[in-house]
Amino acid sequence: MTPMSTAFLPPDFFRRYSVSDIFDRGLECEVDLGCGDGGFLLALAQHEPDRLFLGVERLLGRVRKVCSRADRSGLENVRCLRAESRYVLEWMLQEGSVRRLHYLFPDPWPKEKHHKKRLVQADFIPVLHRVLTKDGEMLFRTDHEDYFSWVCDCMGASGLFSRVDWDDDAFYPKTDFQQHWESLGKPIYSARFLRHEF
Ligand SMILES: C[S@@+](CC[C@H](N)C(=O)[O-])C[C@H]1O[C@@H](n2cnc3c(N)ncnc32)[C@H](O)[C@@H]1O
């Protein structure tokens, strides 16, 4: 049997996919939004072979890098999709199919005139709530203090998530951007949001 490639190439962008459509098995997965070159995604997938990981990234060169690295390592629990994060969560994944969202060092769009381009907006929080499992969570990390407050404010105001402690004991690799910012001595801000079940 030919092994499945890491690249997930949806045959149709106008339908929803279950986890088993993407991985050939499983009911829930974890999603790395804006996975970049995949350093974090691949390290976590290697460490947790029983969990399933989908990287979402809009730049083709980065997706190609993730896929060739994963294929070379023989990782069978990772897929990478070239698409826009909000579109994937809102229109491509089934409700209640994501156990954990990793939102790590996203583009902060620092200028006020660009704030509307930030991924997290008030109307994005119900999208997160829909796609996560009942006990789902989002892990968020950034070097950008203003965007950190923005995301915490949006999540808090929604009433759909609670901010809880981030358990530092669990294996959680540093992303490429985290290593870069830490090497420059920048502070890092982290938040973990648990989905409310009504
Ligand atoms: C600053 S980099 C961080 C990469 C990685 N998470 C890390 O921490 O090393 C942000 C990444 O998100 C991707 N990205 C930004 N906006 C996106 C969107 N709306 N949908 C998908 N990918 C996006 C960028 O192309 C880039 O690779």
PDB file of C-alpha atoms and ligand atoms in Angstrom:
ATOM      1  CA  MET A   1       0.000   0.000   0.000  1.00  0.00           C
ATOM      2  CA  THR A   2       1.324   3.501  -0.838  1.00  0.00           C
ATOM      3  CA  PRO A   3       1.710   5.637   2.303  1.00  0.00           C
ATOM      4  CA  MET A   4      -0.530   8.733   2.404  1.00  0.00           C
ATOM      5  CA  SER A   5       1.283  11.962   1.666  1.00  0.00           C
ATOM      6  CA  THR A   6       1.381  14.694   4.309  1.00  0.00           C
ATOM      7  CA  ALA A   7      -0.191  17.204   1.943  1.00  0.00           C
ATOM      8  CA  PHE A   8      -3.949  17.250   2.321  1.00  0.00           C
ATOM      9  CA  LEU A   9      -5.323  18.248  -1.077  1.00  0.00           C
ATOM     10  CA  PRO A  10      -9.078  18.707  -0.671  1.00  0.00           C
ATOM     11  CA  PRO A  11     -10.930  17.491  -3.759  1.00  0.00           C
ATOM     12  CA  ASP A  12     -13.573  20.170  -3.132  1.00  0.00           C
ATOM     13  CA  PHE A  13     -13.196  23.447  -1.205  1.00  0.00           C
ATOM     14  CA  PHE A  14     -16.968  23.796  -0.819  1.00  0.00           C
ATOM     15  CA  ARG A  15     -17.685  20.921   1.539  1.00  0.00           C
ATOM     16  CA  ARG A  16     -16.782  19.942   5.087  1.00  0.00           C
ATOM     17  CA  TYR A  17     -14.258  17.244   5.998  1.00  0.00           C
ATOM     18  CA  SER A  18     -14.281  14.889   8.963  1.00  0.00           C
ATOM     19  CA  VAL A  19     -11.052  13.934  10.708  1.00  0.00           C
ATOM     20  CA  SER A  20     -11.160  10.504   9.074  1.00  0.00           C
ATOM     21  CA  ASP A  21     -11.521  12.120   5.631  1.00  0.00           C
ATOM     22  CA  ILE A  22      -8.234  13.882   6.299  1.00  0.00           C
ATOM     23  CA  PHE A  23      -6.250  11.215   8.183  1.00  0.00           C
ATOM     24  CA  ASP A  24      -8.036   8.003   7.213  1.00  0.00           C
ATOM     25  CA  ARG A  25      -8.797   7.463  10.899  1.00  0.00           C
ATOM     26  CA  GLY A  26      -9.818   9.243  14.105  1.00  0.00           C
ATOM     27  CA  LEU A  27     -12.638  11.424  15.366  1.00  0.00           C
ATOM     28  CA  GLU A  28     -10.697  14.470  16.536  1.00  0.00           C
ATOM     29  CA  CYS A  29      -7.440  16.229  15.694  1.00  0.00           C
ATOM     30  CA  GLU A  30      -5.329  19.219  16.699  1.00  0.00           C
ATOM     31  CA  VAL A  31      -4.805  22.176  14.390  1.00  0.00           C
ATOM     32  CA  ASP A  32      -1.743  24.427  14.160  1.00  0.00           C
ATOM     33  CA  LEU A  33      -2.952  27.699  12.641  1.00  0.00           C
ATOM     34  CA  GLY A  34      -0.249  29.370  10.551  1.00  0.00           C
ATOM     35  CA  CYS A  35       2.202  26.517  11.083  1.00  0.00           C
ATOM     36  CA  GLY A  36       5.033  28.192   9.150  1.00  0.00           C
ATOM     37  CA  ASP A  37       7.854  25.754   8.352  1.00  0.00           C
ATOM     38  CA  GLY A  38       6.347  23.221  10.767  1.00  0.00           C
ATOM     39  CA  GLY A  39       9.096  22.996  13.403  1.00  0.00           C
ATOM     40  CA  PHE A  40       6.550  22.929  16.240  1.00  0.00           C
ATOM     41  CA  LEU A  41       3.990  20.789  14.381  1.00  0.00           C
ATOM     42  CA  LEU A  42       6.456  18.057  13.442  1.00  0.00           C
ATOM     43  CA  ALA A  43       8.158  17.944  16.849  1.00  0.00           C
ATOM     44  CA  LEU A  44       4.803  17.575  18.614  1.00  0.00           C
ATOM     45  CA  ALA A  45       3.571  14.966  16.117  1.00  0.00           C
ATOM     46  CA  GLN A  46       6.755  12.951  16.603  1.00  0.00           C
ATOM     47  CA  HIS A  47       6.372  13.072  20.378  1.00  0.00           C
ATOM     48  CA  GLU A  48       2.640  12.199  20.312  1.00  0.00           C
ATOM     49  CA  PRO A  49       2.202   9.461  17.705  1.00  0.00           C
ATOM     50  CA  ASP A  50      -1.328   8.648  18.937  1.00  0.00           C
ATOM     51  CA  ARG A  51      -2.620  12.173  18.303  1.00  0.00           C
ATOM     52  CA  LEU A  52      -3.459  13.649  14.870  1.00  0.00           C
ATOM     53  CA  PHE A  53      -2.140  17.044  13.752  1.00  0.00           C
ATOM     54  CA  LEU A  54      -3.274  19.280  10.924  1.00  0.00           C
ATOM     55  CA  GLY A  55      -1.098  22.258   9.984  1.00  0.00           C
ATOM     56  CA  VAL A  56      -2.782  25.133   8.165  1.00  0.00           C
ATOM     57  CA  GLU A  57      -0.588  27.580   6.290  1.00  0.00           C
ATOM     58  CA  ARG A  58      -1.268  29.972   3.439  1.00  0.00           C
ATOM     59  CA  LEU A  59       2.248  30.149   1.945  1.00  0.00           C
ATOM     60  CA  LEU A  60       2.978  27.414  -0.569  1.00  0.00           C
ATOM     61  CA  GLY A  61       6.753  27.284   0.037  1.00  0.00           C
ATOM     62  CA  ARG A  62       6.194  26.709   3.757  1.00  0.00           C
ATOM     63  CA  VAL A  63       3.606  23.988   3.139  1.00  0.00           C
ATOM     64  CA  ARG A  64       6.016  22.236   0.782  1.00  0.00           C
ATOM     65  CA  LYS A  65       8.726  22.362   3.444  1.00  0.00           C
ATOM     66  CA  VAL A  66       6.418  20.900   6.116  1.00  0.00           C
ATOM     67  CA  CYS A  67       5.303  18.103   3.788  1.00  0.00           C
ATOM     68  CA  SER A  68       8.752  17.087   2.642  1.00  0.00           C
ATOM     69  CA  ARG A  69      10.102  17.103   6.209  1.00  0.00           C
ATOM     70  CA  ALA A  70       7.154  15.015   7.463  1.00  0.00           C
ATOM     71  CA  ASP A  71       7.352  12.592   4.537  1.00  0.00           C
ATOM     72  CA  ARG A  72      11.110  12.132   5.090  1.00  0.00           C
ATOM     73  CA  SER A  73      10.544  11.449   8.804  1.00  0.00           C
ATOM     74  CA  GLY A  74       7.793   8.928   8.006  1.00  0.00           C
ATOM     75  CA  LEU A  75       5.290  10.739  10.243  1.00  0.00           C
ATOM     76  CA  GLU A  76       1.814   9.348   9.604  1.00  0.00           C
ATOM     77  CA  ASN A  77      -0.124  11.507  12.061  1.00  0.00           C
ATOM     78  CA  VAL A  78       0.433  14.874  10.327  1.00  0.00           C
ATOM     79  CA  ARG A  79      -1.304  16.549   7.416  1.00  0.00           C
ATOM     80  CA  CYS A  80      -0.733  20.010   6.041  1.00  0.00           C
ATOM     81  CA  LEU A  81      -3.292  22.086   4.191  1.00  0.00           C
ATOM     82  CA  ARG A  82      -2.547  25.170   2.139  1.00  0.00           C
ATOM     83  CA  ALA A  83      -5.452  27.457   2.923  1.00  0.00           C
ATOM     84  CA  GLU A  84      -6.536  30.445   4.969  1.00  0.00           C
ATOM     85  CA  SER A  85      -7.059  29.697   8.672  1.00  0.00           C
ATOM     86  CA  ARG A  86     -10.489  31.234   9.143  1.00  0.00           C
ATOM     87  CA  TYR A  87     -11.866  29.609   5.997  1.00  0.00           C
ATOM     88  CA  VAL A  88     -10.656  26.189   7.156  1.00  0.00           C
ATOM     89  CA  LEU A  89     -12.207  26.492  10.617  1.00  0.00           C
ATOM     90  CA  GLU A  90     -15.446  28.071   9.434  1.00  0.00           C
ATOM     91  CA  TRP A  91     -16.163  26.148   6.239  1.00  0.00           C
ATOM     92  CA  MET A  92     -13.984  23.053   5.868  1.00  0.00           C
ATOM     93  CA  LEU A  93     -13.881  21.228   9.213  1.00  0.00           C
ATOM     94  CA  GLN A  94     -16.792  19.491  10.862  1.00  0.00           C
ATOM     95  CA  GLU A  95     -18.315  20.848  14.047  1.00  0.00           C
ATOM     96  CA  GLY A  96     -16.725  19.447  17.218  1.00  0.00           C
ATOM     97  CA  SER A  97     -13.778  17.873  15.401  1.00  0.00           C
ATOM     98  CA  VAL A  98     -10.820  19.800  16.866  1.00  0.00           C
ATOM     99  CA  ARG A  99      -9.580  18.946  20.346  1.00  0.00           C
ATOM    100  CA  ARG A 100      -6.884  21.604  20.485  1.00  0.00           C
ATOM    101  CA  LEU A 101      -6.056  24.681  18.457  1.00  0.00           C
ATOM    102  CA  HIS A 102      -2.496  25.965  18.540  1.00  0.00           C
ATOM    103  CA  TYR A 103      -2.316  29.657  17.643  1.00  0.00           C
ATOM    104  CA  LEU A 104       1.363  30.467  17.971  1.00  0.00           C
ATOM    105  CA  PHE A 105       3.171  33.671  17.079  1.00  0.00           C
ATOM    106  CA  PRO A 106       0.563  34.789  14.553  1.00  0.00           C
ATOM    107  CA  ASP A 107       1.021  37.942  12.489  1.00  0.00           C
ATOM    108  CA  PRO A 108      -0.023  40.700  14.948  1.00  0.00           C
ATOM    109  CA  TRP A 109      -0.852  43.395  12.365  1.00  0.00           C
ATOM    110  CA  PRO A 110       0.431  46.123  14.720  1.00  0.00           C
ATOM    111  CA  LYS A 111      -0.765  49.258  12.858  1.00  0.00           C
ATOM    112  CA  GLU A 112      -4.240  50.391  13.866  1.00  0.00           C
ATOM    113  CA  LYS A 113      -5.398  50.669  10.244  1.00  0.00           C
ATOM    114  CA  HIS A 114      -4.533  46.952   9.850  1.00  0.00           C
ATOM    115  CA  HIS A 115      -6.310  45.672  12.974  1.00  0.00           C
ATOM    116  CA  LYS A 116      -9.198  44.489  10.801  1.00  0.00           C
ATOM    117  CA  LYS A 117      -6.776  41.972   9.244  1.00  0.00           C
ATOM    118  CA  ARG A 118      -6.133  40.251  12.584  1.00  0.00           C
ATOM    119  CA  LEU A 119      -7.429  36.688  12.551  1.00  0.00           C
ATOM    120  CA  VAL A 120      -9.090  36.988  15.943  1.00  0.00           C
ATOM    121  CA  GLN A 121     -12.098  39.310  15.832  1.00  0.00           C
ATOM    122  CA  ALA A 122     -15.309  39.262  17.890  1.00  0.00           C
ATOM    123  CA  ASP A 123     -17.155  37.342  15.159  1.00  0.00           C
ATOM    124  CA  PHE A 124     -14.389  34.716  14.940  1.00  0.00           C
ATOM    125  CA  ILE A 125     -14.899  33.409  18.486  1.00  0.00           C
ATOM    126  CA  PRO A 126     -18.158  31.535  17.692  1.00  0.00           C
ATOM    127  CA  VAL A 127     -16.271  29.912  14.792  1.00  0.00           C
ATOM    128  CA  LEU A 128     -13.686  28.593  17.270  1.00  0.00           C
ATOM    129  CA  HIS A 129     -16.429  27.443  19.625  1.00  0.00           C
ATOM    130  CA  ARG A 130     -18.201  25.510  16.847  1.00  0.00           C
ATOM    131  CA  VAL A 131     -15.186  23.641  15.561  1.00  0.00           C
ATOM    132  CA  LEU A 132     -13.756  22.622  18.955  1.00  0.00           C
ATOM    133  CA  THR A 133     -14.826  19.467  20.792  1.00  0.00           C
ATOM    134  CA  LYS A 134     -16.876  19.874  23.993  1.00  0.00           C
ATOM    135  CA  ASP A 135     -13.685  19.816  26.094  1.00  0.00           C
ATOM    136  CA  GLY A 136     -11.664  21.643  23.432  1.00  0.00           C
ATOM    137  CA  GLU A 137      -9.146  24.406  24.021  1.00  0.00           C
ATOM    138  CA  MET A 138      -7.054  27.003  22.288  1.00  0.00           C
ATOM    139  CA  LEU A 139      -3.421  27.615  23.177  1.00  0.00           C
ATOM    140  CA  PHE A 140      -2.166  31.048  22.212  1.00  0.00           C
ATOM    141  CA  ARG A 141       1.342  32.413  22.385  1.00  0.00           C
ATOM    142  CA  THR A 142       2.813  35.667  21.056  1.00  0.00           C
ATOM    143  CA  ASP A 143       5.635  38.149  21.543  1.00  0.00           C
ATOM    144  CA  HIS A 144       3.226  41.027  20.820  1.00  0.00           C
ATOM    145  CA  GLU A 145       1.726  42.484  24.000  1.00  0.00           C
ATOM    146  CA  ASP A 146      -1.001  44.503  22.275  1.00  0.00           C
ATOM    147  CA  TYR A 147      -2.242  41.555  20.213  1.00  0.00           C
ATOM    148  CA  PHE A 148      -2.115  39.385  23.339  1.00  0.00           C
ATOM    149  CA  SER A 149      -4.511  41.778  25.137  1.00  0.00           C
ATOM    150  CA  TRP A 150      -6.687  42.005  22.021  1.00  0.00           C
ATOM    151  CA  VAL A 151      -7.141  38.212  21.852  1.00  0.00           C
ATOM    152  CA  CYS A 152      -7.726  37.885  25.628  1.00  0.00           C
ATOM    153  CA  ASP A 153     -10.324  40.690  25.474  1.00  0.00           C
ATOM    154  CA  CYS A 154     -12.177  39.118  22.503  1.00  0.00           C
ATOM    155  CA  MET A 155     -12.209  35.671  24.122  1.00  0.00           C
ATOM    156  CA  GLY A 156     -13.319  37.063  27.505  1.00  0.00           C
ATOM    157  CA  ALA A 157     -16.068  39.282  26.047  1.00  0.00           C
ATOM    158  CA  SER A 158     -17.540  36.373  24.058  1.00  0.00           C
ATOM    159  CA  GLY A 159     -18.589  34.427  27.173  1.00  0.00           C
ATOM    160  CA  LEU A 160     -17.728  31.268  25.173  1.00  0.00           C
ATOM    161  CA  PHE A 161     -14.309  30.529  26.707  1.00  0.00           C
ATOM    162  CA  SER A 162     -12.552  30.778  30.078  1.00  0.00           C
ATOM    163  CA  ARG A 163      -8.895  31.533  30.476  1.00  0.00           C
ATOM    164  CA  VAL A 164      -7.170  28.872  32.612  1.00  0.00           C
ATOM    165  CA  ASP A 165      -3.623  28.072  33.719  1.00  0.00           C
ATOM    166  CA  TRP A 166      -1.284  26.645  31.109  1.00  0.00           C
ATOM    167  CA  ASP A 167       0.250  23.428  32.452  1.00  0.00           C
ATOM    168  CA  ASP A 168       3.976  23.873  31.832  1.00  0.00           C
ATOM    169  CA  ASP A 169       4.709  20.184  32.514  1.00  0.00           C
ATOM    170  CA  ALA A 170       3.218  18.952  29.256  1.00  0.00           C
ATOM    171  CA  PHE A 171       5.635  18.562  26.336  1.00  0.00           C
ATOM    172  CA  TYR A 172       5.251  21.675  24.201  1.00  0.00           C
ATOM    173  CA  PRO A 173       8.017  22.421  21.685  1.00  0.00           C
ATOM    174  CA  LYS A 174       9.110  25.976  21.013  1.00  0.00           C
ATOM    175  CA  THR A 175       8.164  27.250  17.579  1.00  0.00           C
ATOM    176  CA  ASP A 176      10.770  28.729  15.232  1.00  0.00           C
ATOM    177  CA  PHE A 177       9.434  32.220  15.972  1.00  0.00           C
ATOM    178  CA  GLN A 178       9.497  31.626  19.734  1.00  0.00           C
ATOM    179  CA  GLN A 179      13.167  30.632  19.522  1.00  0.00           C
ATOM    180  CA  HIS A 180      13.894  33.715  17.456  1.00  0.00           C
ATOM    181  CA  TRP A 181      12.171  36.168  19.796  1.00  0.00           C
ATOM    182  CA  GLU A 182      13.610  34.550  22.915  1.00  0.00           C
ATOM    183  CA  SER A 183      17.121  34.781  21.445  1.00  0.00           C
ATOM    184  CA  LEU A 184      16.534  38.550  21.202  1.00  0.00           C
ATOM    185  CA  GLY A 185      15.377  38.658  24.828  1.00  0.00           C
ATOM    186  CA  LYS A 186      11.748  39.561  24.053  1.00  0.00           C
ATOM    187  CA  PRO A 187       9.056  38.620  26.595  1.00  0.00           C
ATOM    188  CA  ILE A 188       6.598  35.926  25.532  1.00  0.00           C
ATOM    189  CA  TYR A 189       2.887  35.986  26.449  1.00  0.00           C
ATOM    190  CA  SER A 190       0.841  32.775  26.734  1.00  0.00           C
ATOM    191  CA  ALA A 191      -2.836  32.044  27.313  1.00  0.00           C
ATOM    192  CA  ARG A 192      -4.928  28.890  27.361  1.00  0.00           C
ATOM    193  CA  PHE A 193      -8.667  29.142  26.716  1.00  0.00           C
ATOM    194  CA  LEU A 194     -11.100  26.357  27.573  1.00  0.00           C
ATOM    195  CA  ARG A 195     -14.313  26.066  25.592  1.00  0.00           C
ATOM    196  CA  HIS A 196     -17.509  26.503  27.597  1.00  0.00           C
ATOM    197  CA  GLU A 197     -20.126  23.819  27.201  1.00  0.00           C
ATOM    198  CA  PHE A 198     -23.704  25.078  27.533  1.00  0.00           C
TER     199      PHE A 198
HETATM  200  C1  LIG B   1       4.855  34.792  12.253  1.00  0.00           C
HETATM  201  S1  LIG B   1       4.665  33.258  11.419  1.00  0.00           S
HETATM  202  C2  LIG B   1       4.666  32.070  12.751  1.00  0.00           C
HETATM  203  C3  LIG B   1       4.896  30.668  12.266  1.00  0.00           C
HETATM  204  C4  LIG B   1       4.881  29.597  13.383  1.00  0.00           C
HETATM  205  N1  LIG B   1       3.578  29.507  14.024  1.00  0.00           N
HETATM  206  C5  LIG B   1       5.943  29.888  14.404  1.00  0.00           C
HETATM  207  O1  LIG B   1       5.589  30.318  15.515  1.00  0.00           O
HETATM  208  O2  LIG B   1       7.132  29.671  14.093  1.00  0.00           O
HETATM  209  C6  LIG B   1       2.955  33.303  10.984  1.00  0.00           C
HETATM  210  C7  LIG B   1       2.606  32.251   9.947  1.00  0.00           C
HETATM  211  O3  LIG B   1       1.198  32.247   9.749  1.00  0.00           O
HETATM  212  C8  LIG B   1       0.918  32.248   8.353  1.00  0.00           C
HETATM  213  N2  LIG B   1      -0.384  32.916   8.227  1.00  0.00           N
HETATM  214  C9  LIG B   1      -0.660  34.203   8.529  1.00  0.00           C
HETATM  215  N3  LIG B   1      -1.958  34.460   8.367  1.00  0.00           N
HETATM  216  C10 LIG B   1      -2.529  33.287   7.970  1.00  0.00           C
HETATM  217  C11 LIG B   1      -3.857  32.908   7.635  1.00  0.00           C
HETATM  218  N4  LIG B   1      -4.865  33.783   7.724  1.00  0.00           N
HETATM  219  N5  LIG B   1      -4.090  31.636   7.247  1.00  0.00           N
HETATM  220  C12 LIG B   1      -3.068  30.737   7.165  1.00  0.00           C
HETATM  221  N6  LIG B   1      -1.781  31.049   7.467  1.00  0.00           N
HETATM  222  C13 LIG B   1      -1.516  32.299   7.865  1.00  0.00           C
HETATM  223  C14 LIG B   1       2.062  32.995   7.731  1.00  0.00           C
HETATM  224  O4  LIG B   1       2.225  32.689   6.366  1.00  0.00           O
HETATM  225  C15 LIG B   1       3.226  32.516   8.578  1.00  0.00           C
HETATM  226  O5  LIG B   1       3.793  31.330   8.076  1.00  0.00           O
END
